[in-house]
Short mmCIF file of C-alpha atoms in Angstrom, two decimals:
data_model
loop_
_atom_site.label_atom_id
_atom_site.label_comp_id
_atom_site.label_asym_id
_atom_site.label_seq_id
_atom_site.Cartn_x
_atom_site.Cartn_y
_atom_site.Cartn_z
CA UNK A 1 35.40 8.15 88.12
CA UNK A 2 33.63 5.86 85.71
CA UNK A 3 30.17 4.73 86.70
CA UNK A 4 30.91 1.25 85.40
CA UNK A 5 34.24 0.23 86.91
CA UNK A 6 35.38 -3.35 86.55
CA UNK A 7 37.90 -3.30 89.36
CA UNK A 8 37.76 -1.88 92.86
CA UNK A 9 38.99 1.68 93.20
CA UNK A 10 42.69 2.10 93.88
CA UNK A 11 43.41 3.20 97.44
CA UNK A 12 43.55 6.97 97.62
CA UNK A 13 41.69 7.46 94.34
CA UNK A 14 38.29 8.16 95.86
CA UNK A 15 36.65 10.85 97.96
CA UNK A 16 36.97 8.71 101.09
CA UNK A 17 38.44 10.76 103.95
CA UNK A 18 42.22 10.25 103.60
CA UNK A 19 42.51 9.84 107.37
CA UNK A 20 40.23 6.81 107.12
CA UNK A 21 41.78 5.48 103.92
CA UNK A 22 45.19 5.52 105.58
CA UNK A 23 43.99 3.14 108.29
CA UNK A 24 42.53 0.51 105.96
CA UNK A 25 44.31 -2.79 105.45
CA UNK A 26 42.87 -4.17 102.23
CA UNK A 27 43.06 -7.58 100.59
CA UNK A 28 45.19 -7.90 97.49
CA UNK A 29 42.02 -7.05 95.59
CA UNK A 30 41.66 -3.74 97.43
CA UNK A 31 38.70 -4.87 99.51
CA UNK A 32 37.60 -5.24 103.12
CA UNK A 33 34.95 -7.66 104.37
CA UNK A 34 31.95 -5.79 105.76
CA UNK A 35 29.65 -7.52 108.24
CA UNK A 36 26.09 -6.20 108.12
CA UNK A 37 24.23 -6.48 111.41
CA UNK A 38 20.65 -5.50 112.22
CA UNK A 39 21.19 -2.63 114.64
CA UNK A 40 18.49 -3.46 117.17
CA UNK A 41 18.12 -7.25 117.18
CA UNK A 42 21.83 -7.99 116.66
CA UNK A 43 21.16 -10.45 113.80
CA UNK A 44 24.17 -10.91 111.54
CA UNK A 45 22.52 -10.44 108.16
CA UNK A 46 25.24 -10.97 105.56
CA UNK A 47 28.84 -10.30 104.69
CA UNK A 48 29.73 -8.11 101.72
CA UNK A 49 32.88 -6.48 100.43
CA UNK A 50 33.79 -2.81 100.22
CA UNK A 51 36.55 -0.93 98.49
CA UNK A 52 37.35 2.68 99.42
CA UNK A 53 34.62 4.01 97.15
CA UNK A 54 31.94 1.68 98.48
CA UNK A 55 32.90 2.64 102.02
CA UNK A 56 32.76 6.32 101.10
CA UNK A 57 29.29 5.89 99.62
CA UNK A 58 28.14 3.89 102.64
CA UNK A 59 29.34 6.62 105.00
CA UNK A 60 27.84 9.47 103.01
CA UNK A 61 24.60 8.24 101.42
CA UNK A 62 22.94 6.44 104.32
CA UNK A 63 22.60 3.30 102.20
CA UNK A 64 24.92 0.28 102.25
CA UNK A 65 27.00 0.03 99.10
CA UNK A 66 29.17 -2.99 98.38
CA UNK A 67 31.59 -4.14 95.72
CA UNK A 68 30.32 -7.30 94.02
CA UNK A 69 33.24 -9.65 93.44
CA UNK A 70 31.21 -11.78 91.03
CA UNK A 71 29.62 -9.00 88.98
CA UNK A 72 32.62 -6.68 89.40
CA UNK A 73 30.52 -3.61 90.07
CA UNK A 74 29.13 -1.56 92.89
CA UNK A 75 25.75 -2.51 94.23
CA UNK A 76 23.54 -0.52 96.50
CA UNK A 77 21.82 -3.13 98.63
CA UNK A 78 18.11 -3.11 97.85
CA UNK A 79 18.27 -1.19 94.58
CA UNK A 80 16.76 -4.12 92.70
CA UNK A 81 15.06 -6.04 95.53
CA UNK A 82 13.77 -3.14 97.60
CA UNK A 83 15.43 -4.78 100.58
CA UNK A 84 17.47 -1.75 101.48
CA UNK A 85 19.92 -1.35 104.35
CA UNK A 86 19.73 2.02 106.09
CA UNK A 87 23.10 2.70 107.69
CA UNK A 88 23.08 3.30 111.44
CA UNK A 89 26.82 3.10 112.17
CA UNK A 90 30.08 1.89 110.66
CA UNK A 91 33.06 0.69 112.68
CA UNK A 92 36.55 -0.35 111.64
CA UNK A 93 38.14 -3.16 113.59
CA UNK A 94 41.34 -3.06 115.62
CA UNK A 95 43.43 -4.32 112.71
CA UNK A 96 41.87 -1.98 110.14
CA UNK A 97 40.91 -4.90 107.94
CA UNK A 98 37.21 -5.50 108.67
CA UNK A 99 34.11 -3.30 108.80
CA UNK A 100 31.00 -3.74 110.95
CA UNK A 101 28.00 -1.93 109.53
CA UNK A 102 24.94 -1.68 111.72
CA UNK A 103 21.88 -1.24 109.57
CA UNK A 104 18.12 -1.23 109.56
CA UNK A 105 17.29 -3.98 107.07
CA UNK A 106 14.04 -3.78 105.14
CA UNK A 107 12.69 -7.29 104.56
CA UNK A 108 15.01 -10.13 103.72
CA UNK A 109 18.76 -9.58 103.64
CA UNK A 110 19.34 -12.78 101.67
CA UNK A 111 18.64 -13.16 97.96
CA UNK A 112 16.95 -16.48 98.77
CA UNK A 113 14.26 -14.65 100.72
CA UNK A 114 15.61 -15.67 104.11
CA UNK A 115 15.97 -12.94 106.69
CA UNK A 116 19.73 -13.54 106.90
CA UNK A 117 22.26 -15.32 104.69
CA UNK A 118 23.07 -17.68 107.58
CA UNK A 119 19.62 -19.13 108.21
CA UNK A 120 19.66 -22.14 105.91
CA UNK A 121 22.87 -24.09 106.44
CA UNK A 122 23.80 -24.77 110.05
CA UNK A 123 26.72 -27.20 110.13
CA UNK A 124 26.75 -30.20 112.48
CA UNK A 125 28.98 -30.08 115.53
CA UNK A 126 30.58 -33.29 116.71
CA UNK B 1 49.60 -33.36 108.79
CA UNK B 2 52.40 -31.20 110.06
CA UNK B 3 51.70 -29.34 113.26
CA UNK B 4 53.49 -26.29 111.90
CA UNK B 5 52.02 -25.60 108.47
CA UNK B 6 52.91 -22.37 106.74
CA UNK B 7 50.03 -22.38 104.28
CA UNK B 8 46.35 -23.18 104.68
CA UNK B 9 45.40 -26.78 104.05
CA UNK B 10 44.54 -27.66 100.47
CA UNK B 11 40.83 -28.27 99.95
CA UNK B 12 40.05 -31.95 100.43
CA UNK B 13 43.28 -32.66 102.31
CA UNK B 14 41.79 -32.54 105.80
CA UNK B 15 39.33 -34.57 107.86
CA UNK B 16 36.57 -32.02 107.23
CA UNK B 17 33.37 -33.78 106.12
CA UNK B 18 33.66 -33.95 102.31
CA UNK B 19 30.00 -32.99 102.00
CA UNK B 20 30.80 -29.72 103.75
CA UNK B 21 34.11 -29.19 101.98
CA UNK B 22 32.34 -29.51 98.62
CA UNK B 23 30.10 -26.55 99.46
CA UNK B 24 32.87 -24.13 100.45
CA UNK B 25 33.84 -21.29 98.17
CA UNK B 26 37.26 -20.23 99.31
CA UNK B 27 39.42 -17.21 98.57
CA UNK B 28 42.46 -17.71 96.38
CA UNK B 29 44.31 -18.36 99.65
CA UNK B 30 41.97 -21.23 100.53
CA UNK B 31 40.21 -19.32 103.30
CA UNK B 32 36.74 -18.20 104.36
CA UNK B 33 35.99 -15.23 106.59
CA UNK B 34 34.43 -16.35 109.87
CA UNK B 35 32.34 -13.90 111.88
CA UNK B 36 32.37 -14.64 115.61
CA UNK B 37 29.24 -13.54 117.42
CA UNK B 38 28.39 -13.80 121.11
CA UNK B 39 25.52 -16.28 121.08
CA UNK B 40 23.26 -14.64 123.64
CA UNK B 41 23.88 -10.90 123.39
CA UNK B 42 24.39 -10.86 119.62
CA UNK B 43 27.60 -8.81 119.86
CA UNK B 44 29.80 -9.19 116.78
CA UNK B 45 33.12 -9.94 118.45
CA UNK B 46 35.68 -10.27 115.66
CA UNK B 47 36.31 -11.65 112.20
CA UNK B 48 38.87 -14.37 111.65
CA UNK B 49 39.75 -16.70 108.78
CA UNK B 50 39.36 -20.44 108.49
CA UNK B 51 40.67 -23.00 106.05
CA UNK B 52 39.14 -26.49 105.85
CA UNK B 53 41.27 -27.73 108.74
CA UNK B 54 40.43 -24.80 111.02
CA UNK B 55 36.74 -25.32 110.27
CA UNK B 56 37.07 -29.03 110.99
CA UNK B 57 38.73 -28.30 114.34
CA UNK B 58 36.10 -25.67 115.16
CA UNK B 59 33.29 -28.15 114.45
CA UNK B 60 34.86 -31.02 116.39
CA UNK B 61 36.74 -29.56 119.36
CA UNK B 62 34.24 -27.05 120.73
CA UNK B 63 36.85 -24.30 120.53
CA UNK B 64 37.18 -21.73 117.75
CA UNK B 65 40.25 -22.31 115.65
CA UNK B 66 41.37 -19.83 113.00
CA UNK B 67 44.10 -19.53 110.41
CA UNK B 68 46.31 -16.53 111.14
CA UNK B 69 47.15 -14.81 107.87
CA UNK B 70 49.92 -12.79 109.52
CA UNK B 71 51.58 -15.57 111.51
CA UNK B 72 50.69 -18.23 108.94
CA UNK B 73 49.62 -20.78 111.49
CA UNK B 74 46.54 -22.11 113.23
CA UNK B 75 45.50 -20.43 116.42
CA UNK B 76 43.03 -21.64 118.95
CA UNK B 77 41.40 -18.49 120.24
CA UNK B 78 42.30 -18.06 123.89
CA UNK B 79 45.21 -20.48 124.03
CA UNK B 80 47.58 -17.70 125.01
CA UNK B 81 45.17 -15.11 126.41
CA UNK B 82 42.72 -17.39 128.17
CA UNK B 83 39.96 -15.56 126.28
CA UNK B 84 38.50 -18.70 124.79
CA UNK B 85 35.54 -19.00 122.46
CA UNK B 86 33.29 -21.97 123.20
CA UNK B 87 31.49 -22.91 119.99
CA UNK B 88 27.69 -22.88 120.14
CA UNK B 89 26.87 -23.16 116.43
CA UNK B 90 28.44 -22.74 113.01
CA UNK B 91 26.53 -21.71 109.88
CA UNK B 92 27.61 -21.42 106.26
CA UNK B 93 26.07 -18.62 104.26
CA UNK B 94 23.94 -18.91 101.13
CA UNK B 95 26.93 -18.48 98.84
CA UNK B 96 29.16 -20.92 100.73
CA UNK B 97 31.81 -18.28 101.19
CA UNK B 98 31.33 -17.00 104.76
CA UNK B 99 30.94 -18.61 108.17
CA UNK B 100 29.01 -17.35 111.18
CA UNK B 101 30.22 -18.87 114.43
CA UNK B 102 28.13 -18.27 117.51
CA UNK B 103 30.30 -18.56 120.58
CA UNK B 104 30.43 -17.98 124.29
CA UNK B 105 33.36 -15.60 124.64
CA UNK B 106 35.35 -15.58 127.87
CA UNK B 107 36.52 -12.05 128.63
CA UNK B 108 37.73 -9.76 125.87
CA UNK B 109 37.58 -10.91 122.26
CA UNK B 110 40.02 -8.21 121.16
CA UNK B 111 43.76 -8.34 121.74
CA UNK B 112 43.55 -4.71 122.87
CA UNK B 113 41.44 -5.75 125.84
CA UNK B 114 38.21 -4.41 124.39
CA UNK B 115 35.21 -6.70 124.50
CA UNK B 116 34.95 -6.68 120.70
CA UNK B 117 37.31 -5.71 117.89
CA UNK B 118 34.83 -3.07 116.73
CA UNK B 119 34.56 -1.01 119.92
CA UNK B 120 37.29 1.55 119.36
CA UNK B 121 36.97 3.01 115.87
CA UNK B 122 33.47 4.12 114.90
CA UNK B 123 33.69 6.04 111.61
CA UNK B 124 31.84 9.34 111.12
CA UNK B 125 28.72 9.36 108.96
CA UNK B 126 28.01 12.43 106.88
#
């Protein structure tokens, strides 16, 4: 496939195990939300999006790969920042529409420099 | 508003604090993914979806309320199962497009009876 796609890979078009691909329930855009969690502390670090190809790369390279909805390209977390995510485990949820990726996060997960993307904006309860 | 909506609430149409509503970046369907995490153990329990109204109810009632994409209605987690989620905190991520809800989960979070929705289907790494 092209190294510079502008849309997520069509289901079934990638090297992802067909037995896994068949269980995925994707958004209309061909994506699944992927929750990244620090494997030992349990911190929820961020939420990214994966198409079949990003999931395949995540399962086979040991590094978290997402589909960027804004840049419309794959991104290997940490390739530019050095803040890599080493993959410890990947689970598909009961509905087949969400991924939980347990990782070992180097440094900050958030582009703001915060450890997680959820550190800065706690909403008031009432 | 109607008690039996069939679509998520339009942005700005609910009682959600306008200062919060202005920061939300919603999907084309008007929704944000909401990660539910057990507040003390750190377990990621499930991922649901919230529109402005579901977020407002979650912030003000103490009980997690989601928008069901399949049933096209609000659901208060636990109303039928008894497996309620008491809200401990709600955070918006750095991009304004994902919510992290820390909860105290009664019983199983998953409709299958598993504690979390990610217990049953761990994908093989290679």
